[in-house]
Coordinates of C-alpha atoms and ligand atoms in Angstrom, one line a residue:
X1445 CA 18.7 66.3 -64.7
X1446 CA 20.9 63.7 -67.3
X1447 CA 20.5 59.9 -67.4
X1448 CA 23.2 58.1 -67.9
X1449 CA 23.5 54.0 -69.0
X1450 CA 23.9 51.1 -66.5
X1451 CA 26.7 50.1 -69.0
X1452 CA 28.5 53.7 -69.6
X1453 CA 28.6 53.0 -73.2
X1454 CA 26.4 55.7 -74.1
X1455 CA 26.4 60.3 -73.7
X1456 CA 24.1 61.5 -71.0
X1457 CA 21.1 62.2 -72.3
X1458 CA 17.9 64.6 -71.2
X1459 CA 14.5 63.0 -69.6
X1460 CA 13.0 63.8 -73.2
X1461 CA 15.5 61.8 -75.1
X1462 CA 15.6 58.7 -72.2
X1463 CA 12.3 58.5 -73.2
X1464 CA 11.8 58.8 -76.5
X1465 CA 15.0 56.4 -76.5
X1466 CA 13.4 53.9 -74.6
X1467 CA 16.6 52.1 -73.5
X1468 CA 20.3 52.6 -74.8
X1469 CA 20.9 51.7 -78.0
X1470 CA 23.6 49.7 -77.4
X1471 CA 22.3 47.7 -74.5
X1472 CA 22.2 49.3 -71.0
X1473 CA 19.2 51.3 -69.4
X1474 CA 18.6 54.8 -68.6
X1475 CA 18.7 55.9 -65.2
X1476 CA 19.2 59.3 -63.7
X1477 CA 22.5 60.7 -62.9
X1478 CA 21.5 61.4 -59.4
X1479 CA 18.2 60.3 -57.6
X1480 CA 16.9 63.4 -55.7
X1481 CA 16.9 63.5 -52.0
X1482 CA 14.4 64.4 -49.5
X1483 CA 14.6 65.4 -45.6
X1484 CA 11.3 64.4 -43.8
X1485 CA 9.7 67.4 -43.2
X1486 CA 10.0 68.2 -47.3
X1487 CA 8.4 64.7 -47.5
X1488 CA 5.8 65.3 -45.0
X1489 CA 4.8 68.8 -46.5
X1490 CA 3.2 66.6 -49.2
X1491 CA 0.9 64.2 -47.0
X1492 CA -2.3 66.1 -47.8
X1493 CA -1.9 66.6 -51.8
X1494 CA -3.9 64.3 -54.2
X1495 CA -3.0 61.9 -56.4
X1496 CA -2.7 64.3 -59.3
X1497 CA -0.6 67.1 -57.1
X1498 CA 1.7 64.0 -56.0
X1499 CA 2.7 62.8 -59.5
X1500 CA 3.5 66.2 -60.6
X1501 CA 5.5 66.8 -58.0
X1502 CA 7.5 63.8 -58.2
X1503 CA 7.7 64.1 -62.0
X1504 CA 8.8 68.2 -61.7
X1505 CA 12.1 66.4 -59.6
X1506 CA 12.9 64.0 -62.0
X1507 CA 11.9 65.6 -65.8
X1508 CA 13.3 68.3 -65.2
X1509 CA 13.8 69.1 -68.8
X1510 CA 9.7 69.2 -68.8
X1511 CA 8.1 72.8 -67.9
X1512 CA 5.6 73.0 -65.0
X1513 CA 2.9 73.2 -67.1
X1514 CA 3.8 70.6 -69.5
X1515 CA 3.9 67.9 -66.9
X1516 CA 0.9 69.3 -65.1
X1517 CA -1.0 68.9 -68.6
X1518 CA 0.5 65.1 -68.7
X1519 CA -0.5 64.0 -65.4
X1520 CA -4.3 65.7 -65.7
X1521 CA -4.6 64.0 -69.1
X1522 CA -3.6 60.7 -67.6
X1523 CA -5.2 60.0 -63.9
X1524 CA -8.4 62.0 -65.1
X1525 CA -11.8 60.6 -63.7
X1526 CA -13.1 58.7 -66.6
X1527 CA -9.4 56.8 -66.6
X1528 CA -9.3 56.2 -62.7
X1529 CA -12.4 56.6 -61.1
X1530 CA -12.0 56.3 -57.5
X1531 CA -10.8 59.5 -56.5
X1532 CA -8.0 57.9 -54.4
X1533 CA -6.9 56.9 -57.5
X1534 CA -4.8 53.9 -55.8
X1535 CA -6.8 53.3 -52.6
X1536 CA -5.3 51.4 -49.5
X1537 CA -7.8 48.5 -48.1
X1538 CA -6.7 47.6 -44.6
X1539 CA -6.7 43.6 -44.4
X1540 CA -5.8 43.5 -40.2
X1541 CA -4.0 45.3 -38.3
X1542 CA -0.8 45.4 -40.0
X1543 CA -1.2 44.3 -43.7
X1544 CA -3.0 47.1 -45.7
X1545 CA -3.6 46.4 -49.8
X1546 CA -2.4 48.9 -52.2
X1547 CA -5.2 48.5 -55.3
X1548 CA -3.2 49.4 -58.1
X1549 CA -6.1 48.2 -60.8
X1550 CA -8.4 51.1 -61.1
X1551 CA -7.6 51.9 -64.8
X1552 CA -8.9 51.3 -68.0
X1553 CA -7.9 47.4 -68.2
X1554 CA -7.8 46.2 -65.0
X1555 CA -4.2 45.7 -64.1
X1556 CA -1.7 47.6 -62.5
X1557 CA 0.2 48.6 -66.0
X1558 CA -2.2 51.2 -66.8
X1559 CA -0.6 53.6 -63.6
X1560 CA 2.4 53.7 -66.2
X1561 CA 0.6 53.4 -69.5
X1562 CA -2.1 55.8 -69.2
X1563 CA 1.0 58.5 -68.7
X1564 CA 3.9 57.2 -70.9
X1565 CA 1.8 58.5 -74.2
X1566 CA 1.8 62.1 -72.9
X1567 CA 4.9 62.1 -72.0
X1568 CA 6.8 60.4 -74.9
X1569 CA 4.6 62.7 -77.6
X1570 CA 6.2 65.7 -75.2
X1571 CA 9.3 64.6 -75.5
X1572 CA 9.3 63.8 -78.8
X1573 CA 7.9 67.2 -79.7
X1574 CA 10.6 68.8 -77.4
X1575 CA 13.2 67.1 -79.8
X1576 CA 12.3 68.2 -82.7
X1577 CA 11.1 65.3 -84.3
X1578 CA 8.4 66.4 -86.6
X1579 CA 7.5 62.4 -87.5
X1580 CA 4.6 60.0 -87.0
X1581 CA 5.6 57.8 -83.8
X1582 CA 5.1 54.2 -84.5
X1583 CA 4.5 52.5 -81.5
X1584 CA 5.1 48.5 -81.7
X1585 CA 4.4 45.9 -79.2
X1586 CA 4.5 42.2 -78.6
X1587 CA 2.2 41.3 -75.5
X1588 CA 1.7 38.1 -73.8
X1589 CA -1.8 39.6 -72.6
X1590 CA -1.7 42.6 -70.0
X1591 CA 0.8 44.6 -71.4
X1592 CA -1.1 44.9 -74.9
X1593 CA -4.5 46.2 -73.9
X1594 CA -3.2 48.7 -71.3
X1595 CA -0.8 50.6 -74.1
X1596 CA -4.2 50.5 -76.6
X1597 CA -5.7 52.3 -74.0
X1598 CA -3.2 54.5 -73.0
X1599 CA -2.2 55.1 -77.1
X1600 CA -5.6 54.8 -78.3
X1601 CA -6.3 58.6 -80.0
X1602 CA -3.1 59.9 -78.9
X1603 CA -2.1 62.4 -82.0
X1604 CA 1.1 62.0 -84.1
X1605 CA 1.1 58.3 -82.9
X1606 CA 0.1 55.1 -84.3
X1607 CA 0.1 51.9 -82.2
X1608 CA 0.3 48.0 -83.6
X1609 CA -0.3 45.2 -81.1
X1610 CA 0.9 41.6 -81.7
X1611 CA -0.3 39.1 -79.7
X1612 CA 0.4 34.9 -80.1
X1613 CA -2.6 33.6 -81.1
X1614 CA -3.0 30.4 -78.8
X1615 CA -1.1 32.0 -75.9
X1616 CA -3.7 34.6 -74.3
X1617 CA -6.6 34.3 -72.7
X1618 CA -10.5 35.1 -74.4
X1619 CA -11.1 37.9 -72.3
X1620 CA -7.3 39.1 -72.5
X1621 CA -8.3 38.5 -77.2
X1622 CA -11.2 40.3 -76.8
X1623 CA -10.2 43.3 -74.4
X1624 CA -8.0 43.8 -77.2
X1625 CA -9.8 43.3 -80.4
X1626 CA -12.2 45.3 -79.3
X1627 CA -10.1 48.4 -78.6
X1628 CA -11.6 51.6 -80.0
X1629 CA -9.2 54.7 -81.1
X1630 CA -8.3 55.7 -85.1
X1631 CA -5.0 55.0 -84.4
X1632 CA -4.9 50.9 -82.9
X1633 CA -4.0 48.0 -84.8
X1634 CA -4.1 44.7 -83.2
X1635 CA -2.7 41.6 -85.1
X1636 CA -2.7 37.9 -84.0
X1637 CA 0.3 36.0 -84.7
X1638 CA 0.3 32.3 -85.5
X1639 CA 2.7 31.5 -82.8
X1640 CA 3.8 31.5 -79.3
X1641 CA 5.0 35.0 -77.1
X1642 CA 8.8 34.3 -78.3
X1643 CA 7.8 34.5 -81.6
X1644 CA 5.7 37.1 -81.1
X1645 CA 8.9 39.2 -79.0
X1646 CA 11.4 37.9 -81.6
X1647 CA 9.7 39.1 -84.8
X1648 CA 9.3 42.5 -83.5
X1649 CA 12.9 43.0 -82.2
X1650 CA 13.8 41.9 -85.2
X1651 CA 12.0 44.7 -86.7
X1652 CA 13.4 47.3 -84.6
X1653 CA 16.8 45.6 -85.7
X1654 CA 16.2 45.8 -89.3
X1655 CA 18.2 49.0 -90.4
X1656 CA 17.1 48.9 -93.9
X1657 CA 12.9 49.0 -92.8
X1658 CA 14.1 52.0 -90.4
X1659 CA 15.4 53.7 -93.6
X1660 CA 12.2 52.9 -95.2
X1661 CA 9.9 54.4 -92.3
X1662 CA 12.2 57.5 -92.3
X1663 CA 11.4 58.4 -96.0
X1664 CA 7.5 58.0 -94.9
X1665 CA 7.9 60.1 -92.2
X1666 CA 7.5 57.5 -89.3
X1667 CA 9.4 57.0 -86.7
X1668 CA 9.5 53.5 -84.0
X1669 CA 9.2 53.7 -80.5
X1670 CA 8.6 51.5 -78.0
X1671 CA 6.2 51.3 -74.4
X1672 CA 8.0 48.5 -72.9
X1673 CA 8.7 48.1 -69.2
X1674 CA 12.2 49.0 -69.1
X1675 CA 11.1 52.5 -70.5
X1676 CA 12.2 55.1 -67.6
X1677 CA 8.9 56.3 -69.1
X1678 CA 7.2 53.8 -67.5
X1679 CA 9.4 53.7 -64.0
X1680 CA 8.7 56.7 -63.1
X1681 CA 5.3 56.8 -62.5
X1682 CA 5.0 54.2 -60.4
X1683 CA 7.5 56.0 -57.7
X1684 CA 4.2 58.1 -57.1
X1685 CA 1.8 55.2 -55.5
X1686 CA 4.4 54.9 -53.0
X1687 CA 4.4 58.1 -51.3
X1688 CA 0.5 58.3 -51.7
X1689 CA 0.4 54.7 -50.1
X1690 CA 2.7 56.1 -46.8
X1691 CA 0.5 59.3 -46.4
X1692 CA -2.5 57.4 -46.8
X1693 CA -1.5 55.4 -43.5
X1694 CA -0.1 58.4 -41.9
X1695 CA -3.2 60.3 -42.1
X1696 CA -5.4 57.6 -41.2
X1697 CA -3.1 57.4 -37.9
X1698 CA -1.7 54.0 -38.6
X1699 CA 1.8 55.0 -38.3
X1700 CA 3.2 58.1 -36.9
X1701 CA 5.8 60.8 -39.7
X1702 CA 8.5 59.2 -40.1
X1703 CA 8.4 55.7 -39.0
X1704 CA 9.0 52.6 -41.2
X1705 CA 7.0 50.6 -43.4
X1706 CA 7.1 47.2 -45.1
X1707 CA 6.7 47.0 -48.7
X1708 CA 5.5 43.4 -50.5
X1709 CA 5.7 43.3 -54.0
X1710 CA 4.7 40.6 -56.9
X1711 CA 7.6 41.0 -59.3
X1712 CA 7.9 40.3 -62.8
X1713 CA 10.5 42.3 -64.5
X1714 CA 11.7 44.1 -61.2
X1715 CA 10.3 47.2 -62.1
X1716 CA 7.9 47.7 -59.6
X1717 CA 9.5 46.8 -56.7
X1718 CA 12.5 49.1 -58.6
X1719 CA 10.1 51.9 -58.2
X1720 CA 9.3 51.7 -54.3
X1721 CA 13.3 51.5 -53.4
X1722 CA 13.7 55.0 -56.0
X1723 CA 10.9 56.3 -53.5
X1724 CA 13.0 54.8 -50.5
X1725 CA 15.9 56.7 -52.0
X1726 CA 14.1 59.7 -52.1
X1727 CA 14.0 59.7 -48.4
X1728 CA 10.2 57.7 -48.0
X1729 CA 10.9 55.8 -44.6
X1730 CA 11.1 52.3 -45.6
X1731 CA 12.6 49.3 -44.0
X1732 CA 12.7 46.1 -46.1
X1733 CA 10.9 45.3 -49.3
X1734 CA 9.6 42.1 -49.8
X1735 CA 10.2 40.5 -53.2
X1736 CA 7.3 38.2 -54.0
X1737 CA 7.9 35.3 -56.7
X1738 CA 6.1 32.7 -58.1
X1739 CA 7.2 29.1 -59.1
X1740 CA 9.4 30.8 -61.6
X1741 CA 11.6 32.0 -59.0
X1742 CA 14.9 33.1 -60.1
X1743 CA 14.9 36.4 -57.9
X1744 CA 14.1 34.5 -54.9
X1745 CA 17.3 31.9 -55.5
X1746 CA 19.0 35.2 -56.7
X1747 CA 18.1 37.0 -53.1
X1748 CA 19.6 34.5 -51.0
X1749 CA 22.4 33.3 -52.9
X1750 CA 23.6 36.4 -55.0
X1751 CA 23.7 34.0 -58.4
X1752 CA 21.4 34.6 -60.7
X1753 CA 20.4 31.9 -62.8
X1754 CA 18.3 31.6 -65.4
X1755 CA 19.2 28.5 -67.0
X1756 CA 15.9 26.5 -65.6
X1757 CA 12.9 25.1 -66.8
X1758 CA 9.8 27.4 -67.3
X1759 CA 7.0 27.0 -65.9
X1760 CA 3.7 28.3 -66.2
X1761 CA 1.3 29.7 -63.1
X1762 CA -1.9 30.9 -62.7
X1763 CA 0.2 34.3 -62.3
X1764 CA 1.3 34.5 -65.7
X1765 CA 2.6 38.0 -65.7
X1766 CA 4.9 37.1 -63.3
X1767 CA 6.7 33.4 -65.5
X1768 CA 9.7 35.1 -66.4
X1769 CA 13.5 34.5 -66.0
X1770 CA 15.4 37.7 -66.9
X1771 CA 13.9 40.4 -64.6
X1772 CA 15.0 43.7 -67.1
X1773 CA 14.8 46.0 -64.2
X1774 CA 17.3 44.1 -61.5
X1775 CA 19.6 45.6 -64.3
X1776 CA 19.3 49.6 -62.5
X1777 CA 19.0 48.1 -59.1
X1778 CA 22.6 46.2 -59.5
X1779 CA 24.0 50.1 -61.2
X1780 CA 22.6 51.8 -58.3
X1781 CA 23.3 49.7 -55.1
X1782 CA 27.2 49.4 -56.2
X1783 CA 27.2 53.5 -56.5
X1784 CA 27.1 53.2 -60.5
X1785 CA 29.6 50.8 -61.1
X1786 CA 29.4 50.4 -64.8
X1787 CA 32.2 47.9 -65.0
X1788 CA 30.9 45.5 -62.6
X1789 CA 27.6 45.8 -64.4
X1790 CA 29.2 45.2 -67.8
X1791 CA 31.2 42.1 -66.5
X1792 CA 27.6 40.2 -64.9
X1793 CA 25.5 41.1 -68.1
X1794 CA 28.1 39.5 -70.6
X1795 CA 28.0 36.5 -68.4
X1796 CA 24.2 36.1 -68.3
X1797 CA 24.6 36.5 -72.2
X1798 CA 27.5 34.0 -72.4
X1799 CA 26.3 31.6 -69.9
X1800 CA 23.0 32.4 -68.7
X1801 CA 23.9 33.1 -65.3
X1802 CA 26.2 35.5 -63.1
X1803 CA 27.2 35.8 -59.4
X1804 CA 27.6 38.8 -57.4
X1805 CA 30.4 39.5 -55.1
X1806 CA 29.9 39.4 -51.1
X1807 CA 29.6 42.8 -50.3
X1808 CA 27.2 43.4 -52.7
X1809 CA 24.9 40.6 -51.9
X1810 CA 24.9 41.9 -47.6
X1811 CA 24.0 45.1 -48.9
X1812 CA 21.3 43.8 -51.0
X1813 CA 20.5 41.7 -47.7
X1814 CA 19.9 44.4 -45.8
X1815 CA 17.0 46.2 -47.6
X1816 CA 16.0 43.1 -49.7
X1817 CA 14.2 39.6 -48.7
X1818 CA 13.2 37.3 -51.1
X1819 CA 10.1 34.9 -50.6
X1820 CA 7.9 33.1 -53.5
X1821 CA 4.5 31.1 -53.2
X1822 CA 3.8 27.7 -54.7
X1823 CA 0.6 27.6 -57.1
X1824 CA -0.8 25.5 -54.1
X1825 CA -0.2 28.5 -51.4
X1826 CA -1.5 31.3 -54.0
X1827 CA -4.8 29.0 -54.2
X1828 CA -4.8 28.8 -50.4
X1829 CA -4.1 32.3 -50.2
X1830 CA -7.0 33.1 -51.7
X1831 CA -9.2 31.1 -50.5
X1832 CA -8.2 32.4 -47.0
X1833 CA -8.3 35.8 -47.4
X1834 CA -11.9 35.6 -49.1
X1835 CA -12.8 33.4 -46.1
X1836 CA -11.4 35.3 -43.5
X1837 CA -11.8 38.9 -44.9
X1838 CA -14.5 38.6 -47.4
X1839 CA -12.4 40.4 -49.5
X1840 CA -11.2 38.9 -53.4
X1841 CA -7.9 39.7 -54.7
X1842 CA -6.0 37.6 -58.3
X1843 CA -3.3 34.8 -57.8
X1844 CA -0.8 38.1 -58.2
X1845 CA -1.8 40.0 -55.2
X1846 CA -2.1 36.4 -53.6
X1847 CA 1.7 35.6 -54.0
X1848 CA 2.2 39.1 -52.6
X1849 CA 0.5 38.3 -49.4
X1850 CA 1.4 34.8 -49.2
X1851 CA 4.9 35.9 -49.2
X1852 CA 4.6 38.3 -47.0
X1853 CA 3.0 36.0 -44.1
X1854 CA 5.8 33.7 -44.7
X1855 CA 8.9 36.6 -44.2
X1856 CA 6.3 37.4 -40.7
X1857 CA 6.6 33.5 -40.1
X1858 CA 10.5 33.7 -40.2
X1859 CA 11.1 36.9 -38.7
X1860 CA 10.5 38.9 -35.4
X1861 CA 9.7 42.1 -38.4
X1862 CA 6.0 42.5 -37.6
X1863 CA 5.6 46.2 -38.8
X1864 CA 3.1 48.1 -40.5
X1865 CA 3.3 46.8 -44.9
X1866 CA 1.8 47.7 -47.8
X1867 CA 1.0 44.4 -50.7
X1868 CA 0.8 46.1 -53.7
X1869 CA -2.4 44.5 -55.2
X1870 CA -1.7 44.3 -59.3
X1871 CA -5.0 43.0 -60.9
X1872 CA -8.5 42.9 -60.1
X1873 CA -9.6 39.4 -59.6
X1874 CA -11.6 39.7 -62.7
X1875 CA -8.9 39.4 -64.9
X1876 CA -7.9 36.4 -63.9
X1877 CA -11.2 34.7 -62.8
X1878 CA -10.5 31.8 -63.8
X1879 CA -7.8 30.7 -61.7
X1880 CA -9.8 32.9 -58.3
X1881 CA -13.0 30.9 -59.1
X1882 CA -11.3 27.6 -59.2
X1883 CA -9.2 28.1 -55.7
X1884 CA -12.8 29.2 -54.2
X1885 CA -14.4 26.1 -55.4
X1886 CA -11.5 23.7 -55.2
X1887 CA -13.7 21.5 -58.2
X1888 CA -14.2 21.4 -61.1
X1889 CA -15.7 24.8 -63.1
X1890 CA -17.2 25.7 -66.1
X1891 CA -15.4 26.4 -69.4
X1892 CA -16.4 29.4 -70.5
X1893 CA -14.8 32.9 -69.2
X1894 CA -17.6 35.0 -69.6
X1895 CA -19.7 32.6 -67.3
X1896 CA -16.8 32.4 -65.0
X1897 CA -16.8 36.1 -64.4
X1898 CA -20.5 36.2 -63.4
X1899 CA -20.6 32.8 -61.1
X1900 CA -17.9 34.6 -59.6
X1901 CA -19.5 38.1 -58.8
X1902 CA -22.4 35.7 -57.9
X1903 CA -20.9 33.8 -55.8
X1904 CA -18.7 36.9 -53.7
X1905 CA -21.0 39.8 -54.4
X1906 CA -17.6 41.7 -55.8
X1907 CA -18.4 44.7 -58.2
X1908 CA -17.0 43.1 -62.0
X1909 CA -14.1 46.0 -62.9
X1910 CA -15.8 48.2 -65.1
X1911 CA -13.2 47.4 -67.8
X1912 CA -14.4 43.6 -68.0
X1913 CA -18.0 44.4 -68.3
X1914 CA -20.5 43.8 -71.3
X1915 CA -16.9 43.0 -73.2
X1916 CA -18.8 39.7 -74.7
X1917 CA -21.3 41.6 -76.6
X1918 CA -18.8 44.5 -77.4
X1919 CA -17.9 45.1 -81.4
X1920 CA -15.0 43.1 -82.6
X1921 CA -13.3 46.4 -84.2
X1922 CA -9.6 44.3 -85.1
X1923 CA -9.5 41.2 -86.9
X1924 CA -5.8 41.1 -88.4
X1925 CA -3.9 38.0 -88.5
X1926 CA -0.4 37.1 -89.8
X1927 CA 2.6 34.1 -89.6
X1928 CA 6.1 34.9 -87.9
X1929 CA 7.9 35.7 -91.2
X1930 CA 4.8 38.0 -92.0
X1931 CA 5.2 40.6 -89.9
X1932 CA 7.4 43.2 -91.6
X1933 CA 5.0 42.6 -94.6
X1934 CA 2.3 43.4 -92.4
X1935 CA 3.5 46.4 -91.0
X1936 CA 4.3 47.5 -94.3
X1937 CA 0.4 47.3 -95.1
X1938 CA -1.0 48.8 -92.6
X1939 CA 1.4 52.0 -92.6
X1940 CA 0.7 51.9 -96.1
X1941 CA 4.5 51.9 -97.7
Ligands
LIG279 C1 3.4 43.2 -65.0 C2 2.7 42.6 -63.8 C3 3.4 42.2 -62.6 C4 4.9 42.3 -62.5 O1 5.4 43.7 -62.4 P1 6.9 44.0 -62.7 O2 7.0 45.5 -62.7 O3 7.2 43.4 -64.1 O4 7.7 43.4 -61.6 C5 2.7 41.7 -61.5 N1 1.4 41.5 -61.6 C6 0.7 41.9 -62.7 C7 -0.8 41.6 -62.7 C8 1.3 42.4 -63.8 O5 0.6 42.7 -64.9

């Protein structure tokens, strides 16, 4: 199978080079020509294979420039036992009798980023392998805090690969600083910046920019690459949670083959959400996806409107992965729900980078309408949310999964739709204990994070995630530092050129 650019402005290319690529180089993403289609009873033939059997099997349809093997190698290397210990791998908690929690958090850091991460090494070094490419990969990356651990992890000793963090040094949390800086591996770099995310974003796109450092990497025999989200890299694995998440249900009798499910999702950058409609496409039985937002809720407005804007204030939540304004992914959902028309794509894209904002025709918005609701939670209801479902179900989910639910109870509220749905769950509480503490208390809590983390297990007798454990008397192993304007300089020094 070829993937071909939102944009057209770019050859087809194989799965290898999409993802060694990363995204066009002229602007536009990878997406595959065709998505591959499924009748039921194909589907259904799969209801009793593992986690492991599912991935390569969705993988096998969709890499198909990847041998058997190699992608069975991938996916053992990735969702091995150590990495994702339950042996679900993504189990499904049943809230009532309708509402059922997909806990995508059982990897290495404890957010839903490692389903993607733990797998995009094995496949990029693959790929790039498959290619030809006999250099050093150079993987950079600026993080506002989740996204930067889980690609240490999933990097960390990966051979014929070298991986440098950057994080802003005021804008993450302790535990988020020292999840990182304590990272293992002979091939991690972490570096604080002395600066906010932008800065942190803007200095290393800048790099990847710079044609005259890329000349000087090539004569050193390095190579850049990047693990961010709007990889097809990192799409695809997610497609897989889906299908385990339906078969889960069907074998535990809570729907019968075939019949439709709900799906509630906290979005960021779109590309989870993106995932469950490429499983709907495949032929999983799905009848509207829920698109969960926070105060920052531009996909919401976006939903019920058809403009998007993004020319609004910021504003920061206590679901920080989730405070942002250009949703990368929406992107590949636009291209494929107006049957690949690049030219309308074009057209909206220069607007948002002319004017911040662009406006879909009619049609396209009722046929978004039909599969797509939009709902978002104020900080208030995510506290609420929590609160209540601790309360009523002794069970502790993060201010993520919380706008998730919250959402979802709201789209119930306003519509006769009362089937069966799946909330994907994105973080263990312990990440973000903090903010789950504080909406359990509704006073004022202690300062410290570490403390935090144990009044909280104390107080709700919740296992802390393995990955969040002992990390305060863990070795600092990465104490790097730079300014903005340092960071070629710095990269310079630690690749040694
Ligand atoms: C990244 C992230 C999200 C958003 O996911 P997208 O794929 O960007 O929509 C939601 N919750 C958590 C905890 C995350 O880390």
């Amino acid at each position: 199978m070829e993937y071909i650019s939102t944009r057209e402005n770019y050859r087809s290319v194989s799965s290898a080079e999409a993802i060694s690529l990363g995204m066009v180089p002229a602007g536009g993403l990878f997406v595959p020509e065709k998505i591959p289609e499924l009748n039921l009873d194909q589907i259904l033939a799969k209801r009793d294979a593992n986690y492991q059997e599912l991935a390569s099997w969705v993988f096998d349809k969709f890499l198909t420039d990847f041998s058997k093997k190699e992608i069975k190698e991938a996916v053992e290397a990735a969702y091995k036992e150590e990495s994702f210990p339950p042996a679900a791998k993504t189990p499904l908690v049943k809230l009532n009798s309708n509402t059922f929690i997909l806990e995508l958090w059982h990897g290495p850091t404890a957010a839903f980023k490692d389903m993607a991460l733990q797998i995009l090494p094995q496949l990029l070094v693959r790929s790039v392998k498959k290619l030809g490419v006999k250099k050093e990969i150079v993987i950079l990356v600026a993080t506002s805090g989740d996204t930067g651990k889980a690609a240490l992890e999933g990097f960390k000793d990966v051979e014929g690969v070298k991986i440098i963090v950057f994080y802003p040094e005021t804008g993450v949390s302790r535990v988020q600083e020292d999840q990182m800086k304590t990272t293992g591996g002979s091939n991690t770099e972490v570096v604080s910046l002395k600066g906010n995310f932008d800065d942190c974003q803007t200095a290393v796109k800048n790099i990847f920019a710079d044609q005259d450092f890329k000349k000087k990497l090539e004569a050193n025999n390095y190579q850049f690459s990047s693990a961010n989200s709007i990889n097809w890299g990192r799409l695809l694995p997610q497609i897989v949670y889906y299908f385990k998440a339906y078969f889960d249900l069907l074998n535990k009798t809570e729907i019968k083959a075939g019949e439709e499910i709900n799906i509630a999702v906290p979005t960021g950058n779109f590309g989870n959400i993106l995932a469950a409609y490429y499983a709907y496409r495949m032929g999983l039985p799905v009848n509207k996806f829920i698109c969960a937002s926070n105060d920052n809720k531009v996909l919401t407005d976006f939903l019920e409107t058809g403009l998007y804007d993004t020319e609004r204030e910021f504003k920061k939540t206590i679901s920080p992965s989730m405070d942002i304004l250009i949703s990368s992914n929406l992107e590949r959902f636009l291209f494929e729900i107006t049957g690949h028309d690049s030219d309308r794509i074009n057209q909206w894209y220069q607007k948002l980078q002319q004017e911040n904002k662009f406006e879909i025709d009619r049609e396209t918005l009722s046929a978004i309408k039909d599969l797509f609701v939009g709902q978002y939670s104020t900080e208030d209801e995510a506290r609420k949310t929590i609160r209540n479902v601790f309360q009523k179900f002794n069970y502790l989910i993060d201010p993520h999964t919380a706008v998730g639910i919250n959402s979802l109870v709201k789209y119930r509220s306003q519509s006769a739709d009362q089937k069966n749905a799946v909330v994907d769950s994105t973080a263990s509480p312990y990440k973000f204990s903090r903010a789950v503490l504080e909406s359990l208390k509704e006073k004022d809590i202690v300062k410290d994070e570490y403390r935090i983390i144990e009044e909280l297990e104390q107080l709700t007798s919740t296992k802390i995630h393995r990955g969040l454990e002992g990390l305060e008397t863990m070795e600092i192993k990465h104490q790097q530092n730079c300014k903005k304007d340092e960071v070629k300089a710095k990269i310079a020094e630690i690749l040694n050129i």
